[in-house]
Amino acid sequence: MPTKKQLTCPIPQSDYPKITLAHGGGGLLSNELVDKIFAPVFNDPLLYERHDGARTNVKTGEIAFSTDSHVVKPLFFPGGDIGKLAVCGTVNDIAMCGAKPEFLSVGFILEEGLPMETLWQVVLSMKEAAKSAGVRIVTGDTKVVEHGKGDGIYINTSGIGQIISPTPISPASIQTGDAIILSGDIGRHGVAVMAAREGLQFESHIQSDCAPLNRMIEALFDENIEVRCLRDLTRGGLATALVEIASSSKQSIEVLETTIPVKPEVESACELLGLDPLFVANEGRCIAIVPEKAYDLTINTMKRFACGRGACRIGVIEKTSGSPQATLRTAIGTHRLLSLFSGEQLPRIC
């Protein structure tokens, strides 16, 4: 198992400094990747069985199952990288189902010519993210495509978790008068990735919010909070999540612009780039919809965690008289109808 001092790849650079097509061929070099990188870093007994899949015992009851693919560019950005993102993305999807994530699979698509040291750093990052989330990486796969047919690394992760919510976490559970709680400031991930991709320099160093949210969500259930709906704010950001929830729940939503936290440096960057922070992707933010009477406890519980220290109440579920809609009450008191973004605002952001 790698230690903190083991920061360089154990495969000798003089032998194979870069990924070759043979590393995806199922032979000697494929086995070397597993034996010297994946198995010792992820360090799970099920990986050492070298089976076609992982067999393990799970508790009886409902499970949540999710999958996510990651093609972020660049591979490394302030506050994270594609490895950390791949773990957090699936962990958070499972947590939003009201489940405790337990097991992950990982599929790598590597491009011929990728530096072996780059792969090593990504795998180390995945290990740390999995440790932080308390999940096990128990099975995986690797394929290699020809040089020029990929973009370094693509990663798919799938995960399984045990449902721990006593009631269904769903837009269908929402009721008029429920409070909408946001776990923290928005827009940092998308801006951090875009700045790294385009080589933009801002006065303040903007870091991605990429983080696993599952321990914070589990704490809400430990406090017996009646969580009605959860949604992580990835592609499309906060606005898209609100529009989708309004449509699915057949309930209208109103949020207050003045209560939505956006860091000044993110707001300035969005103005420069022509972006609306409401639609910018986040990778460590979520909304929780809870009964009005539970919003104080929800916020205080979230604030016990680094990913929830900026938690705040941003809006309410309203009685619907016509078509359900999501609206933003602006700082000057006008109402702005939120709608799904047309096109791709920030490609390859996750």
Coordinates of N, CA and C in Angstrom, one line a residue, residues 87-88 125-136 211-216:
V87 N -14.7 9.7 -8.2 CA -15.2 9.1 -7.0 C -16.3 9.9 -6.4
C88 N -16.1 11.2 -6.3 CA -17.1 12.1 -5.7 C -18.4 12.1 -6.5
S125 N -5.2 10.0 -6.1 CA -6.3 10.9 -5.8 C -7.6 10.2 -5.6
M126 N -7.9 9.2 -6.4 CA -9.1 8.3 -6.2 C -9.1 7.6 -4.9
K127 N -7.9 7.1 -4.5 CA -7.8 6.4 -3.2 C -8.1 7.4 -2.1
E128 N -7.6 8.6 -2.1 CA -7.9 9.6 -1.1 C -9.3 10.0 -1.0
A129 N -9.9 10.1 -2.2 CA -11.4 10.5 -2.2 C -12.2 9.4 -1.7
A130 N -11.9 8.2 -2.1 CA -12.6 7.0 -1.6 C -12.5 6.9 -0.1
K131 N -11.3 7.1 0.5 CA -11.1 7.0 1.9 C -11.9 8.1 2.6
S132 N -11.9 9.3 2.1 CA -12.7 10.4 2.6 C -14.2 10.1 2.7
A133 N -14.7 9.4 1.6 CA -16.1 9.1 1.5 C -16.5 7.8 2.3
G134 N -15.4 7.0 2.6 CA -15.7 5.7 3.3 C -16.2 4.7 2.4
V135 N -15.8 4.7 1.1 CA -16.3 3.6 0.2 C -15.1 2.8 -0.3
R136 N -15.4 1.6 -0.8 CA -14.4 0.7 -1.3 C -14.5 0.6 -2.8
A211 N -16.1 17.6 -3.7 CA -16.0 16.9 -2.4 C -17.1 15.9 -2.3
P212 N -16.9 14.8 -1.5 CA -18.0 13.8 -1.2 C -18.9 14.4 -0.2
L213 N -20.2 14.3 -0.5 CA -21.3 14.8 0.4 C -22.0 13.8 1.3
N214 N -21.6 12.5 1.1 CA -22.4 11.5 1.8 C -22.4 11.5 3.3
R215 N -21.3 11.9 3.9 CA -21.3 11.9 5.4 C -22.2 13.0 5.9
M216 N -22.2 14.1 5.2 CA -23.1 15.2 5.6 C -24.6 14.8 5.5

